[in-house]
mmCIF file of C-alpha atoms in Angstrom:
data_model
loop_
_atom_site.group_PDB
_atom_site.id
_atom_site.type_symbol
_atom_site.label_atom_id
_atom_site.label_comp_id
_atom_site.label_asym_id
_atom_site.label_seq_id
_atom_site.Cartn_x
_atom_site.Cartn_y
_atom_site.Cartn_z
ATOM 1 C CA MET I 179 5.417 -10.240 -18.126
ATOM 2 C CA ASN I 180 2.116 -8.754 -19.217
ATOM 3 C CA ILE I 181 0.321 -5.923 -17.228
ATOM 4 C CA LYS I 182 -3.353 -4.913 -17.624
ATOM 5 C CA TYR I 183 -5.343 -2.195 -15.900
ATOM 6 C CA GLU I 184 -9.000 -2.349 -15.483
ATOM 7 C CA LYS I 185 -12.138 -1.614 -13.506
ATOM 8 C CA GLU I 186 -15.130 -2.591 -12.899
ATOM 9 C CA GLY I 187 -14.655 -4.776 -16.130
ATOM 10 C CA MET I 188 -13.454 -1.710 -17.998
ATOM 11 C CA ALA I 189 -9.994 -1.489 -19.796
ATOM 12 C CA ILE I 190 -7.639 1.343 -18.501
ATOM 13 C CA ASP I 191 -5.059 2.328 -21.207
ATOM 14 C CA SER I 192 -5.142 5.942 -20.716
ATOM 15 C CA LEU I 193 -4.654 8.530 -17.899
ATOM 16 C CA GLU I 194 -7.678 9.890 -19.121
ATOM 17 C CA ALA I 195 -9.159 6.461 -18.151
ATOM 18 C CA TRP I 196 -7.288 5.880 -15.025
ATOM 19 C CA LYS I 197 -8.615 9.447 -13.495
ATOM 20 C CA ARG I 198 -12.494 8.424 -15.082
ATOM 21 C CA LEU I 199 -12.354 4.966 -13.349
ATOM 22 C CA GLY I 200 -9.603 4.919 -10.436
ATOM 23 C CA ASN I 201 -9.767 8.351 -9.348
ATOM 24 C CA PRO I 202 -8.518 8.722 -5.792
ATOM 25 C CA LYS I 203 -11.422 9.200 -3.340
ATOM 26 C CA LYS I 204 -10.736 13.021 -2.919
ATOM 27 C CA ASP I 205 -10.210 14.766 -6.473
ATOM 28 C CA SER I 206 -7.629 17.178 -5.061
ATOM 29 C CA GLN I 207 -5.632 14.369 -4.830
ATOM 30 C CA TRP I 208 -5.358 14.106 -8.438
ATOM 31 C CA LYS I 209 -2.827 16.648 -9.324
ATOM 32 C CA GLU I 210 0.417 17.479 -11.181
ATOM 33 C CA ASP I 211 3.752 15.796 -9.998
ATOM 34 C CA ARG I 212 1.623 14.362 -6.690
ATOM 35 C CA SER I 213 1.319 10.803 -5.646
ATOM 36 C CA ALA I 214 -1.961 9.478 -7.274
ATOM 37 C CA ARG I 215 -1.346 11.091 -11.018
ATOM 38 C CA LEU I 216 2.583 9.899 -10.444
ATOM 39 C CA MET I 217 1.801 6.536 -10.137
ATOM 40 C CA ALA I 218 -0.921 6.620 -13.074
ATOM 41 C CA GLU I 219 1.935 8.157 -15.188
ATOM 42 C CA LEU I 220 4.277 5.117 -14.322
ATOM 43 C CA ALA I 221 1.836 2.610 -14.881
ATOM 44 C CA ILE I 222 0.562 3.631 -18.151
ATOM 45 C CA GLU I 223 3.073 6.071 -19.567
ATOM 46 C CA ARG I 224 6.851 4.309 -18.640
ATOM 47 C CA LYS I 225 5.097 0.711 -18.699
ATOM 48 C CA PRO I 226 8.317 -1.180 -19.403
ATOM 49 C CA GLU I 227 10.086 0.415 -16.367
ATOM 50 C CA PHE I 228 7.407 -0.446 -14.093
ATOM 51 C CA ALA I 229 6.891 -3.936 -15.383
ATOM 52 C CA LYS I 230 11.066 -4.188 -15.100
ATOM 53 C CA ARG I 231 10.434 -2.838 -11.594
ATOM 54 C CA ILE I 232 7.825 -5.290 -10.286
ATOM 55 C CA SER I 233 10.003 -8.327 -12.149
ATOM 56 C CA ASP I 234 12.718 -7.111 -10.033
ATOM 57 C CA LEU I 235 11.074 -7.496 -7.000
ATOM 58 C CA LEU I 236 9.348 -10.649 -7.682
ATOM 59 C CA ALA I 237 12.887 -12.430 -7.667
ATOM 60 C CA GLU I 238 14.179 -10.296 -4.759
ATOM 61 C CA CYS I 239 10.984 -11.903 -2.707
ATOM 62 C CA GLY I 240 11.888 -15.303 -4.815
ATOM 63 C CA ILE I 241 8.433 -15.211 -6.328
ATOM 64 C CA ALA I 242 7.868 -16.557 -9.827
ATOM 65 C CA GLU I 243 7.540 -14.318 -12.432
ATOM 66 C CA GLN I 244 3.970 -13.904 -13.522
ATOM 67 C CA ASP I 245 0.705 -11.703 -15.392
ATOM 68 C CA PHE I 246 -1.172 -9.223 -13.601
ATOM 69 C CA VAL I 247 -4.518 -7.838 -13.901
ATOM 70 C CA CYS I 248 -4.634 -4.230 -11.910
ATOM 71 C CA LYS I 249 -7.167 -2.324 -9.994
ATOM 72 C CA PRO I 250 -6.515 1.149 -8.971
ATOM 73 C CA GLU I 251 -8.353 2.546 -6.137
ATOM 74 C CA ALA I 252 -9.441 -1.232 -5.056
ATOM 75 C CA LYS I 253 -11.246 -1.848 -1.848
ATOM 76 C CA THR I 254 -10.330 -4.889 0.295
ATOM 77 C CA CYS I 255 -12.108 -5.446 3.656
ATOM 78 C CA LEU I 256 -9.632 -5.930 6.543
ATOM 79 C CA GLY I 257 -11.267 -9.196 7.111
ATOM 80 C CA GLU I 258 -14.226 -11.138 9.494
ATOM 81 C CA GLU I 259 -11.547 -10.847 12.657
ATOM 82 C CA MET I 260 -11.439 -7.297 12.314
ATOM 83 C CA TYR I 261 -14.550 -5.106 13.983
ATOM 84 C CA PRO I 262 -16.524 -3.562 11.231
ATOM 85 C CA GLY I 263 -15.369 -0.368 9.916
ATOM 86 C CA GLY I 264 -14.458 0.707 6.197
ATOM 87 C CA PRO I 265 -12.192 -0.977 3.860
ATOM 88 C CA ARG I 266 -9.000 -0.703 2.628
ATOM 89 C CA ASN I 267 -8.533 1.592 -0.371
ATOM 90 C CA HIS I 268 -5.373 0.493 -2.105
ATOM 91 C CA ASP I 269 -3.697 3.197 -4.418
ATOM 92 C CA LEU I 270 -3.140 0.269 -7.065
ATOM 93 C CA LEU I 271 -4.152 -3.698 -6.193
ATOM 94 C CA MET I 272 -1.934 -6.136 -8.545
ATOM 95 C CA LEU I 273 -3.645 -9.877 -8.710
ATOM 96 C CA GLY I 274 -1.228 -12.059 -10.402
ATOM 97 C CA ASN I 275 -1.302 -15.846 -10.499
ATOM 98 C CA ASP I 276 0.047 -16.644 -7.097
ATOM 99 C CA CYS I 277 0.533 -13.344 -5.718
ATOM 100 C CA VAL I 278 -1.156 -10.093 -4.890
ATOM 101 C CA ILE I 279 0.878 -7.051 -4.755
ATOM 102 C CA GLY I 280 -0.777 -3.916 -3.297
ATOM 103 C CA ILE I 281 0.385 -0.674 -3.641
ATOM 104 C CA GLU I 282 1.160 2.501 -1.635
ATOM 105 C CA ALA I 283 2.369 5.471 -3.578
ATOM 106 C CA LYS I 284 3.575 8.645 -2.177
ATOM 107 C CA VAL I 285 5.655 11.836 -2.657
ATOM 108 C CA SER I 286 5.759 13.053 0.780
ATOM 109 C CA GLU I 287 1.783 12.642 1.882
ATOM 110 C CA SER I 288 2.158 11.167 5.357
ATOM 111 C CA PHE I 289 0.903 7.722 6.504
ATOM 112 C CA GLY I 290 -1.909 8.542 7.777
ATOM 113 C CA ASP I 291 -2.624 9.574 11.650
ATOM 114 C CA LYS I 292 -0.286 7.853 14.029
ATOM 115 C CA ILE I 293 -1.968 5.008 15.543
ATOM 116 C CA ASP I 294 -2.350 6.198 18.606
ATOM 117 C CA LYS I 295 -4.724 8.888 17.178
ATOM 118 C CA PRO I 296 -7.825 6.055 16.344
ATOM 119 C CA LEU I 297 -6.721 3.879 19.952
ATOM 120 C CA LYS I 298 -7.991 7.254 21.457
ATOM 121 C CA CYS I 299 -11.351 7.281 19.523
ATOM 122 C CA LYS I 300 -14.124 6.947 21.237
ATOM 123 C CA LYS I 301 -16.778 6.629 18.386
ATOM 124 C CA GLY I 302 -17.748 3.561 17.001
ATOM 125 C CA ASN I 303 -14.766 0.676 16.384
ATOM 126 C CA ARG I 304 -11.826 2.256 15.288
ATOM 127 C CA SER I 305 -10.258 2.017 18.773
ATOM 128 C CA LYS I 306 -10.730 -1.575 18.880
ATOM 129 C CA ARG I 307 -9.444 -2.177 15.351
ATOM 130 C CA ALA I 308 -6.591 -0.573 15.900
ATOM 131 C CA LYS I 309 -5.770 -2.668 18.773
ATOM 132 C CA LEU I 310 -6.334 -5.879 16.828
ATOM 133 C CA LEU I 311 -3.749 -4.147 14.100
ATOM 134 C CA ILE I 312 -1.526 -3.663 16.440
ATOM 135 C CA ASP I 313 -1.617 -7.121 17.831
ATOM 136 C CA PHE I 314 -2.014 -8.898 14.408
ATOM 137 C CA LEU I 315 0.891 -6.764 12.855
ATOM 138 C CA THR I 316 3.428 -5.829 15.751
ATOM 139 C CA PRO I 317 2.910 -8.838 17.911
ATOM 140 C CA GLY I 318 4.612 -8.268 21.257
ATOM 141 C CA LYS I 319 5.001 -4.881 20.690
ATOM 142 C CA THR I 320 2.766 -2.539 23.291
ATOM 143 C CA GLN I 321 0.476 0.105 22.090
ATOM 144 C CA ASN I 322 3.261 2.545 23.426
ATOM 145 C CA GLU I 323 5.981 1.259 21.550
ATOM 146 C CA VAL I 324 4.150 1.590 18.362
ATOM 147 C CA LYS I 325 2.276 4.455 18.630
ATOM 148 C CA GLY I 326 4.186 6.249 16.502
ATOM 149 C CA ILE I 327 4.173 4.328 13.547
ATOM 150 C CA GLY I 328 1.296 5.868 11.061
ATOM 151 C CA TYR I 329 -2.190 4.130 10.866
ATOM 152 C CA GLN I 330 -1.704 3.597 6.865
ATOM 153 C CA LEU I 331 0.941 1.031 7.375
ATOM 154 C CA PHE I 332 -0.968 -1.574 9.273
ATOM 155 C CA THR I 333 -4.146 -1.169 7.125
ATOM 156 C CA ALA I 334 -2.243 -1.557 4.129
ATOM 157 C CA ALA I 335 -0.315 -4.469 5.261
ATOM 158 C CA ARG I 336 -3.307 -6.228 6.561
ATOM 159 C CA GLY I 337 -5.521 -5.186 3.386
ATOM 160 C CA THR I 338 -2.771 -6.554 1.041
ATOM 161 C CA MET I 339 -2.684 -9.841 2.996
ATOM 162 C CA CYS I 340 -6.778 -10.187 2.706
ATOM 163 C CA ALA I 341 -6.623 -9.096 -0.780
ATOM 164 C CA ALA I 342 -4.451 -12.482 -0.971
ATOM 165 C CA LEU I 343 -6.773 -14.544 0.918
ATOM 166 C CA GLU I 344 -9.825 -13.413 -1.173
ATOM 167 C CA HIS I 345 -8.110 -14.663 -4.469
ATOM 168 C CA GLY I 346 -7.149 -17.445 -3.397
ATOM 169 C CA MET I 347 -3.564 -17.052 -2.651
ATOM 170 C CA ASP I 348 -1.448 -17.510 0.476
ATOM 171 C CA LYS I 349 1.948 -14.848 -0.934
ATOM 172 C CA CYS I 350 1.805 -11.147 -1.482
ATOM 173 C CA ILE I 351 3.724 -7.876 -1.238
ATOM 174 C CA MET I 352 3.031 -4.725 0.316
ATOM 175 C CA LEU I 353 4.574 -2.116 -1.657
ATOM 176 C CA VAL I 354 5.433 1.525 -1.055
ATOM 177 C CA ILE I 355 6.570 3.383 -4.137
ATOM 178 C CA THR I 356 8.001 6.811 -3.423
ATOM 179 C CA PHE I 357 8.445 9.209 -6.198
ATOM 180 C CA LYS I 358 11.567 11.539 -5.995
ATOM 181 C CA GLY I 359 13.061 13.902 -8.529
ATOM 182 C CA ASN I 360 10.787 16.628 -9.842
ATOM 183 C CA VAL I 361 7.697 16.105 -7.809
ATOM 184 C CA GLU I 362 5.617 18.949 -6.199
ATOM 185 C CA LYS I 363 7.872 19.957 -2.804
ATOM 186 C CA GLU I 364 5.816 21.525 0.151
ATOM 187 C CA LYS I 365 7.660 23.722 2.425
ATOM 188 C CA ASN I 366 8.753 20.730 4.942
ATOM 189 C CA TYR I 367 9.102 18.415 1.569
ATOM 190 C CA ASP I 368 12.641 17.043 2.847
ATOM 191 C CA ALA I 369 11.540 16.939 6.888
ATOM 192 C CA ASN I 370 8.050 15.143 5.628
ATOM 193 C CA CYS I 371 10.223 12.381 3.601
ATOM 194 C CA ALA I 372 12.737 11.722 6.065
ATOM 195 C CA LYS I 373 9.310 11.020 8.644
ATOM 196 C CA ASN I 374 8.399 8.429 5.912
ATOM 197 C CA ALA I 375 11.545 7.074 5.775
ATOM 198 C CA LYS I 376 11.672 6.784 9.434
ATOM 199 C CA ASP I 377 7.745 5.524 9.594
ATOM 200 C CA PHE I 378 8.204 2.723 7.411
ATOM 201 C CA ASP I 379 11.610 1.387 8.933
ATOM 202 C CA ASP I 380 9.915 1.164 12.605
ATOM 203 C CA PHE I 381 6.945 -0.420 11.452
ATOM 204 C CA LEU I 382 9.148 -3.225 9.260
ATOM 205 C CA LYS I 383 11.382 -3.468 12.475
ATOM 206 C CA ALA I 384 8.184 -3.633 14.528
ATOM 207 C CA THR I 385 6.482 -6.248 13.052
ATOM 208 C CA GLY I 386 9.595 -8.766 13.017
ATOM 209 C CA ALA I 387 10.034 -9.343 9.339
ATOM 210 C CA ASP I 388 12.950 -11.314 8.583
ATOM 211 C CA GLY I 389 16.293 -10.091 6.685
ATOM 212 C CA ASN I 390 13.737 -9.670 3.409
ATOM 213 C CA GLY I 391 11.297 -8.374 4.587
ATOM 214 C CA ARG I 392 8.769 -11.115 5.353
ATOM 215 C CA ILE I 393 6.265 -11.930 7.414
ATOM 216 C CA VAL I 394 3.782 -14.630 7.798
ATOM 217 C CA ARG I 395 0.234 -14.340 9.371
ATOM 218 C CA ASP I 396 -2.594 -16.635 10.128
ATOM 219 C CA ILE I 397 -5.652 -15.093 8.474
ATOM 220 C CA SER I 398 -8.925 -17.284 8.962
ATOM 221 C CA GLY I 399 -7.236 -20.230 9.478
ATOM 222 C CA LYS I 400 -4.804 -19.851 6.443
ATOM 223 C CA ASP I 401 -0.984 -18.753 6.445
ATOM 224 C CA ILE I 402 -0.508 -15.747 4.178
ATOM 225 C CA SER I 403 3.449 -14.570 3.599
ATOM 226 C CA CYS I 404 3.440 -10.701 2.738
ATOM 227 C CA TRP I 405 7.043 -9.042 2.106
ATOM 228 C CA ILE I 406 6.894 -5.620 2.884
ATOM 229 C CA LYS I 407 9.139 -3.586 1.098
ATOM 230 C CA HIS I 408 9.881 0.058 -0.513
ATOM 231 C CA ILE I 409 11.426 1.519 -3.553
ATOM 232 C CA ASP I 410 12.059 5.044 -4.558
ATOM 233 C CA VAL I 411 10.883 6.157 -8.659
ATOM 234 C CA THR I 412 12.680 8.962 -9.964
ATOM 235 C CA VAL I 413 10.767 11.177 -12.026
#
């Protein structure tokens, strides 16, 4: 498996290049032993391990091993069916031959606001978009049943599926990587990690995914298969 990193046509082959070209939206997010930098370190400094993880993940999903071109902090619009709003920012978007992988990296950072917050928003299209995301990803569930799930999980899944569609593919994996071990641990670190684990499990169940975490949804008349996955990586 060959994995390359680039942004805006420029190669990324060092942490310095990653920070310069693929830095998170807020500079404060790039810090020692937290998710943004740890994702870059895994991809650049532990590349063989990262490649093995991706290879194993593809096999688990029944997808052929393939090469990837990867873009940190890539943006994907959520599609014509969603009301106008900001694009999805992937921590890392991996573009393969017939599969896209959208990665969300975490230490103990939450999955953003619970979806009931944008549901209650009276400005712009956030409330309308949140309702559409619920209908799309958790059909048959009421807003009350999913109100405690992180909004970021909804946008990550939809954004990864839209990225597949944009690049002419019908298979994708929405992957959450949680870094464990020698990481920066805030006061409520253990509780925050437990909340994230529950949030992910609640989302997976609410989508009605099969036993391998796979869902199929129609976007613009095309069925897109998405595997919703999580792995822990020890630092």
